[in-house]
Coordinates of C-alpha atoms in Angstrom, one line a residue:
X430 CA 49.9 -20.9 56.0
X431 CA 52.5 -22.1 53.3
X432 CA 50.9 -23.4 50.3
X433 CA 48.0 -21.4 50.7
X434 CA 46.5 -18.1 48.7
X435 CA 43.5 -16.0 50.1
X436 CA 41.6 -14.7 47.2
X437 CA 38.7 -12.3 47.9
X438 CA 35.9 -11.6 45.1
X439 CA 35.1 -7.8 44.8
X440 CA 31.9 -6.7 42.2
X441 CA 33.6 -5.7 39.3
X442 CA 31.7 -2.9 38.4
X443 CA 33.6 -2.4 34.8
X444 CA 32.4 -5.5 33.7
X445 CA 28.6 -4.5 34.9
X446 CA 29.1 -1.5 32.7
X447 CA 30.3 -3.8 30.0
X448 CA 26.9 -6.0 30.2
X449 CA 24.9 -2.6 30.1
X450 CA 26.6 -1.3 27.0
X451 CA 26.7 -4.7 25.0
X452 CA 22.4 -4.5 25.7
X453 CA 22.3 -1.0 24.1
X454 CA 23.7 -1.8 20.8
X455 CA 20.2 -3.7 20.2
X456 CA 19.2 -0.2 19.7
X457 CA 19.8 1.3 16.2
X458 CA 18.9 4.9 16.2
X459 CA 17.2 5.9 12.9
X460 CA 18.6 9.4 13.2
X461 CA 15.3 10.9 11.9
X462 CA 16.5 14.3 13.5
X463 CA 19.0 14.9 11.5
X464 CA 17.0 14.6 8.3
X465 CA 15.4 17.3 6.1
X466 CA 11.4 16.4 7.0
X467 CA 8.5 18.6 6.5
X468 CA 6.0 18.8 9.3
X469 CA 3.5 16.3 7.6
X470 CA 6.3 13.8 5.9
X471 CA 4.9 11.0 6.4
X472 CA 7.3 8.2 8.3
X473 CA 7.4 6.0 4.8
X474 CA 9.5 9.0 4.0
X475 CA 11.9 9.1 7.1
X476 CA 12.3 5.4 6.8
X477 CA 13.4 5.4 2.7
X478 CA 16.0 8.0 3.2
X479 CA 17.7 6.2 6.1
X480 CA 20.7 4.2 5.3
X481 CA 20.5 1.4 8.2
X482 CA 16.7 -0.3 7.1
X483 CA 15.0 -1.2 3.8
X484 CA 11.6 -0.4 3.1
X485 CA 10.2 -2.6 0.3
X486 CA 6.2 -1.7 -0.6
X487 CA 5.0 -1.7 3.3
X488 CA 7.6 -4.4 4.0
X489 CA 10.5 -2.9 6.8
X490 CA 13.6 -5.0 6.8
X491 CA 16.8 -4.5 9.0
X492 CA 19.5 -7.3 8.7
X493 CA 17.3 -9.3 6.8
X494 CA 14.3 -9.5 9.3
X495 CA 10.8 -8.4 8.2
X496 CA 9.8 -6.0 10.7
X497 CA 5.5 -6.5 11.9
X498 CA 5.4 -4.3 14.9
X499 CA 5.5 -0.9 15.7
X500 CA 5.3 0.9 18.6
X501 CA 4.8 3.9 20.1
X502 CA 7.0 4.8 23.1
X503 CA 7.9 1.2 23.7
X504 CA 4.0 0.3 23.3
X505 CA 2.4 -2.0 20.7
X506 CA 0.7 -0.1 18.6
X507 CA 0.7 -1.4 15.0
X508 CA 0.9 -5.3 15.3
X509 CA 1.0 -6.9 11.2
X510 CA -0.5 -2.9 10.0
X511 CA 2.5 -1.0 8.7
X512 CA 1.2 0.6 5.5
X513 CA -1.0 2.4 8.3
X514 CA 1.6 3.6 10.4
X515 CA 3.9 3.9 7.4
X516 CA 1.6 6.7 5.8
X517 CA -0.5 8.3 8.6
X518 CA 2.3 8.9 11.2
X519 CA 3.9 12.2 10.7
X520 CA 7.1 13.9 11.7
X521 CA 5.9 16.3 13.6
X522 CA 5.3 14.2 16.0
X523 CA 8.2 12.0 16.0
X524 CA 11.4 12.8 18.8
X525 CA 13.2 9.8 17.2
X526 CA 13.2 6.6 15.8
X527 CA 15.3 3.5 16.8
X528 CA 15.1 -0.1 15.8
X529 CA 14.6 -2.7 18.5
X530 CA 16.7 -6.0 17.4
X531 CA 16.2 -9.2 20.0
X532 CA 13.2 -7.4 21.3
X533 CA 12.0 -9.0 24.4
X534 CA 8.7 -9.9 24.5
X535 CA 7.9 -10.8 28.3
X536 CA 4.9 -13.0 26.8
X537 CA 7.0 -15.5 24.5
X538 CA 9.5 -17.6 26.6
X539 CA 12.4 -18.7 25.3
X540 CA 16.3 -20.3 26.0
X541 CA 18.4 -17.6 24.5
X542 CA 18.1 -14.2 23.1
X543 CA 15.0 -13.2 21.5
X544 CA 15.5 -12.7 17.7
X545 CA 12.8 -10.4 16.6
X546 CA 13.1 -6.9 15.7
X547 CA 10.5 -4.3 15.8
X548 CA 10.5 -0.3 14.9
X549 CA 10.0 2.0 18.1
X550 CA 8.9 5.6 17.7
X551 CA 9.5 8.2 20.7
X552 CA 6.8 10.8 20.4
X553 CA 7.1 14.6 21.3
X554 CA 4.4 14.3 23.8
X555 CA 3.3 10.9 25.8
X556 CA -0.2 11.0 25.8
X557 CA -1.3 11.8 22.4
X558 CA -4.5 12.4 20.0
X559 CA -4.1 12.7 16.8
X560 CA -7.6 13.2 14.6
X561 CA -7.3 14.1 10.5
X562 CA -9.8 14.5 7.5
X563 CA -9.1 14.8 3.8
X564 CA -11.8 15.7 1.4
X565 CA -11.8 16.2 -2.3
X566 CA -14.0 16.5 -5.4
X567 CA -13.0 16.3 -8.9
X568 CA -14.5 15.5 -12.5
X569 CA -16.6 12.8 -13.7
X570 CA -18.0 11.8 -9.9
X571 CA -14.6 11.3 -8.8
X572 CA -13.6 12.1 -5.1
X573 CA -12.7 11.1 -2.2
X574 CA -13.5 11.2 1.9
X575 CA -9.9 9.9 3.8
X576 CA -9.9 10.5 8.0
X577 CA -8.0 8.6 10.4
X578 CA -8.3 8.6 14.4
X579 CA -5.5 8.1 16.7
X580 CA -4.8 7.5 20.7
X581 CA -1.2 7.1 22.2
X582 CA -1.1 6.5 25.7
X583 CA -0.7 5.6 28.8
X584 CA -3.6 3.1 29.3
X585 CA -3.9 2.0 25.3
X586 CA -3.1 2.4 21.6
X587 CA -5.8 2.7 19.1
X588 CA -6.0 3.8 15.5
X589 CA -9.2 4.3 13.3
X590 CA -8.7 5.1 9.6
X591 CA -11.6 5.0 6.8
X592 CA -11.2 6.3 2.9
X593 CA -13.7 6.5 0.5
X594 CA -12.9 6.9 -3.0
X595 CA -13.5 6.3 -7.3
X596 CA -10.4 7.1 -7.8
X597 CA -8.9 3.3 -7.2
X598 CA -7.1 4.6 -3.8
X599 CA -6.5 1.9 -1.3
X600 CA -5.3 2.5 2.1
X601 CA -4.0 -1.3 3.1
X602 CA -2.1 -4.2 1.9
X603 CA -3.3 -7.1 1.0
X604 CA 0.3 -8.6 3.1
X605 CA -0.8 -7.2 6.3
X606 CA -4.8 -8.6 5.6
X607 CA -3.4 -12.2 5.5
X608 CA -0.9 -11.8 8.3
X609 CA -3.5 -11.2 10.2
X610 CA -5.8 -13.9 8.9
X611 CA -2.7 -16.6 9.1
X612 CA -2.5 -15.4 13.3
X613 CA -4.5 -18.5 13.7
X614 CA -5.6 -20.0 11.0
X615 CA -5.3 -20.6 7.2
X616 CA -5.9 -19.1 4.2
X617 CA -7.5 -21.0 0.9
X618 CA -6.5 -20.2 -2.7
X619 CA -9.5 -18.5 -3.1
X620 CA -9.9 -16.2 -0.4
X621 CA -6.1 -15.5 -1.5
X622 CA -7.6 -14.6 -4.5
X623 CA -10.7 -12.5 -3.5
X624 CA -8.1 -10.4 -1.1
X625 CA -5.6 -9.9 -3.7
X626 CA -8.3 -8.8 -6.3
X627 CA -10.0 -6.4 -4.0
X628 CA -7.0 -4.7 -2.4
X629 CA -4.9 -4.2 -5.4
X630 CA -4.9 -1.1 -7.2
X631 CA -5.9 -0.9 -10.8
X632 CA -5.6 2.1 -12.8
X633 CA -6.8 0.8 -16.2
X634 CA -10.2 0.8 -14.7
X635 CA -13.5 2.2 -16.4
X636 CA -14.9 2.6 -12.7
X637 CA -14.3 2.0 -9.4
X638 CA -15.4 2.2 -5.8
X639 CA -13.7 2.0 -2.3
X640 CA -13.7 2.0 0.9
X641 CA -11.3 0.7 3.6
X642 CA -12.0 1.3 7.0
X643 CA -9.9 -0.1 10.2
X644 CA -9.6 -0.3 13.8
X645 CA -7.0 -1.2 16.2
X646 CA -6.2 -1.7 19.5
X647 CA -3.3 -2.5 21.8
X648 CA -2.8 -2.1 25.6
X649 CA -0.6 -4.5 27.9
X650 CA 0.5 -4.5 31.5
X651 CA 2.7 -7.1 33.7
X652 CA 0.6 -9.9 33.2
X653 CA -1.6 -9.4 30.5
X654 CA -2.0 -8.3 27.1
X655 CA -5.0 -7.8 24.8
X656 CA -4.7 -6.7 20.8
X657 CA -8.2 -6.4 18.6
X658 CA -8.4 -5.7 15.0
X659 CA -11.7 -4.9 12.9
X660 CA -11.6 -4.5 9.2
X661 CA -14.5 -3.9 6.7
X662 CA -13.3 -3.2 3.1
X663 CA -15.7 -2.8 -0.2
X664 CA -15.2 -2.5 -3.6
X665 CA -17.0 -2.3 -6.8
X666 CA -14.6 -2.4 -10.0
X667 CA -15.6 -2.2 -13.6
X668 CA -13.1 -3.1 -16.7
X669 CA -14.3 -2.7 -20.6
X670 CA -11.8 -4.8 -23.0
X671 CA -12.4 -3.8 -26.5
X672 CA -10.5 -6.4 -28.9
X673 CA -10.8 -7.8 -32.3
X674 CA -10.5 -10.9 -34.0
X675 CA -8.2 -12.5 -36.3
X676 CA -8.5 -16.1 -38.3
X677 CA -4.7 -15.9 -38.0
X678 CA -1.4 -14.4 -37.1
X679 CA -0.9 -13.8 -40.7
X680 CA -4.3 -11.7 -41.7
X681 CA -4.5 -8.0 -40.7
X682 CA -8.2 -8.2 -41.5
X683 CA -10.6 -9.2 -38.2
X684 CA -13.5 -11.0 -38.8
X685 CA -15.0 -10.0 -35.3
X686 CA -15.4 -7.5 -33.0
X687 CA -15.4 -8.3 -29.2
X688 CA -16.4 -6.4 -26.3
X689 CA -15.9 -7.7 -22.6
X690 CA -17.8 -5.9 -19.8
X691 CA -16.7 -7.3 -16.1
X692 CA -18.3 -5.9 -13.0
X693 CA -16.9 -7.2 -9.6
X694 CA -18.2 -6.5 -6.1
X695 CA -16.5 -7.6 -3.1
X696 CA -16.7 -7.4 0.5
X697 CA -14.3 -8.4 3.4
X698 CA -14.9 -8.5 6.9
X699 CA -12.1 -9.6 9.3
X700 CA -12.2 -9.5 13.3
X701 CA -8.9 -10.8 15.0
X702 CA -8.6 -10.6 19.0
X703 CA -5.3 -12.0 20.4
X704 CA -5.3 -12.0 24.1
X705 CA -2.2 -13.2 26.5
X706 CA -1.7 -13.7 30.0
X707 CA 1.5 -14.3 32.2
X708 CA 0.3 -16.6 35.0
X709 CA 3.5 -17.2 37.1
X710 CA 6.9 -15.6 35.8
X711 CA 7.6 -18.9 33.7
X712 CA 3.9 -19.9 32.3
X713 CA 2.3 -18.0 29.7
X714 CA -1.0 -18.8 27.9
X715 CA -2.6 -17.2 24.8
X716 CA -6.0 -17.1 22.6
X717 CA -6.1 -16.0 19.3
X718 CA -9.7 -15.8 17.5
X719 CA -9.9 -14.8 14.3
X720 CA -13.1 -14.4 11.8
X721 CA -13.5 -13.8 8.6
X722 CA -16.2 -13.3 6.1
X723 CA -15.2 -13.0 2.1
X724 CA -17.9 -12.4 -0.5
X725 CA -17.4 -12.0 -4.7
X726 CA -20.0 -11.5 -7.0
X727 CA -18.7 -11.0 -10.8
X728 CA -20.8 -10.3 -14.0
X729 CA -19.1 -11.0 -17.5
X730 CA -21.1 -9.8 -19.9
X731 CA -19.0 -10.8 -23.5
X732 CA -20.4 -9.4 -26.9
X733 CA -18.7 -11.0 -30.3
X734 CA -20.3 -8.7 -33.9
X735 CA -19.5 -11.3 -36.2
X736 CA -20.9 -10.5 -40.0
X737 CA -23.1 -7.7 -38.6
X738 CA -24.4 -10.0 -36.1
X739 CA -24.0 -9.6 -32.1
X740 CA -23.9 -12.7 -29.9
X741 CA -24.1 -11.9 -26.8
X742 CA -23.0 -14.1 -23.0
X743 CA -23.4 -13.4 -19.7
X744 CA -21.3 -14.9 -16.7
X745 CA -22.8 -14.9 -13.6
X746 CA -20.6 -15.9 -10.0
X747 CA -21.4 -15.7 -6.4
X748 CA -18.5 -16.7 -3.6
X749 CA -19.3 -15.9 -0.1
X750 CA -16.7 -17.5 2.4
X751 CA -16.5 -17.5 6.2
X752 CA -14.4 -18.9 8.5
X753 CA -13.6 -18.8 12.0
X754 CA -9.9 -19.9 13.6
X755 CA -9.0 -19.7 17.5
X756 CA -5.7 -20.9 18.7
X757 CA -4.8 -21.5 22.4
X758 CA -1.6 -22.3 23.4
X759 CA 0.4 -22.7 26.8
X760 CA 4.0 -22.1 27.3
X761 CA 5.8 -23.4 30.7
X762 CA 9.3 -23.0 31.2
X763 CA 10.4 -26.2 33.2
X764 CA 14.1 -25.0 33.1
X765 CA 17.0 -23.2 31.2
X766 CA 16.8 -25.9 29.3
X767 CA 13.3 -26.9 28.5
X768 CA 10.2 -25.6 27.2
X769 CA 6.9 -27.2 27.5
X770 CA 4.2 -26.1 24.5
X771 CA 0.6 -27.2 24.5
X772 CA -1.5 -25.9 21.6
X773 CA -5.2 -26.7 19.8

């Protein structure tokens, strides 16, 4: 009739194509393929000669976002452990590399877009086992045991490394060792202090002994994901400070001789377990446990020649500190337009 208009709605299937492409640019491919890599280049390698991240220490950053999780084939596998992953994980095992930007994690609701990135590596060969062992011996008792262990698959991710050493080499950062610890809980001034002491490297050492040994494991399905983490870390460090004495700024001539001996010994255990399920397809709930156990004992033995005649004093400091954190929290998505969040 006049004054009418029929309009019929057809799928417009350009537009669908449209939607699919705007959801792959979220994917930046690293282009590791195209880059001059030895079979056992490491990926820290890969990642410092590519032009589209940053890699600061162990720190990954694209557009200004810290990167914390890597995964294998779309898998978690290194969740707040990327000097690991940074240093063991070669190129000969790596198709390519892309980064994952508004990564969408099934088990974290939320309104809009996700904004988290995260670095995915395609391996050669889906199911993979990967063991290694580096031995060496040198002068003056120095050597070094290094192995790592690792499982990409189907039904779970899992890496094992351990390195023994006197030759001041440490295989994780101190970064990821509180990330972990801050999962759930808190960390005082210090056990900041114990962690930063024991996993930093000193070269101007007299002696030194380490050992850093770590295990991890990922696996996830529709409704449920599980994460564990186990580190055990021990170090013995010894520091001579030979110095001498001045009255003044003024005199060139010392009237003392002083000699500081300090011996540290240090132990860190850390267990974290995050577990997550997806109860209907709009409630989540998650427990995170985490323990810790940080020990210290230091011995400052000072010696002062003054006129032929030593004085001598010894410090003498014991810390042990333990702590135990576990987080729950549930996560209900009433609507597009609210969120309900319970947490203890």
């Amino acid at each position: 009739q006049q004054g009418f208009t029929l309009i019929k709605l057809d799928k417009d299937t350009i537009r669908l194509d449209e939607v699919v492409v705007s959801n792959k640019l979220h994917n930046t491919d690293l282009e590791i393929s195209k880059m001059n890599l030895t079979q056992n280049s490491p990926l820290r390698e890969a990642l410092q000669r590519s032009t589209k991240i940053r890699l600061e220490g162990n720190e990954i950053i694209y557009n200004n976002k810290l990167i914390n999780k890597i995964l294998i084939n779309k898998r978690e596998a290194f969740v707040n452990h990327n000097k690991v992953a940074l240093d063991e994980i070669k190129a000969n095992i790596i198709e390519s590399a892309e980064i994952i930007d508004h990564y969408d994690d099934e088990f974290e609701l939320s309104f809009t877009e996700k904004d988290e990135a995260v670095l995915n590596i395609n391996s050669k060969q889906e199911n993979l086992i990967l063991p290694a062992a580096d031995i060496g011996v040198g002068v003056k008792n120095a050597y070094k045991a290094k192995g790592s262990g690792f499982l990409f698959g189907n039904f779970a991710n899992v890496s094992l490394t351990t390195n023994t050493n006197t030759i001041e080499n440490i295989s994780v950062d101190p970064k990821d060792f509180n990330k972990i610890m801050l999962s759930s809980g808190e960390i005082s001034e210090k056990q900041n202090a114990i962690i930063q002491q024991a996993l930093n490297e000193n070269k101007n050492l007299n002696s030194s002994f380490i050992s850093n040994n770590t295990l991890s494991f990922h696996k996830k399905n529709d409704r449920f994901k599980v994460g564990g983490y186990l580190a055990y870390h021990k170090t013995a460090k010894q520091l001579a400070i030979y110095e001498f004495l001045y009255p003044s700024s003024e005199i060139n001539t010392p009237i003392a001789q002083r000699a500081v001996n300090k011996r540290l010994k240090m132990e860190q255990l850390l267990i974290s377990l995050p577990i997550a399920t997806k109860i209907t397809a709009t409630s989540v709930a998650e427990l995170n446990t985490t323990f810790s156990l940080l020990s210290q004992k230091s011995d400052d033995l000072t010696a002062v020649v003054l006129d032929s005649v030593p004085l001598e004093r010894m410090l003498h400091s014991t810390y042990t500190i333990q702590t135990i954190y576990s987080r729950f929290r549930y996560q209900k998505k009433v609507n597009n337009s609210i969120i309900l969040i319970s947490s203890t």
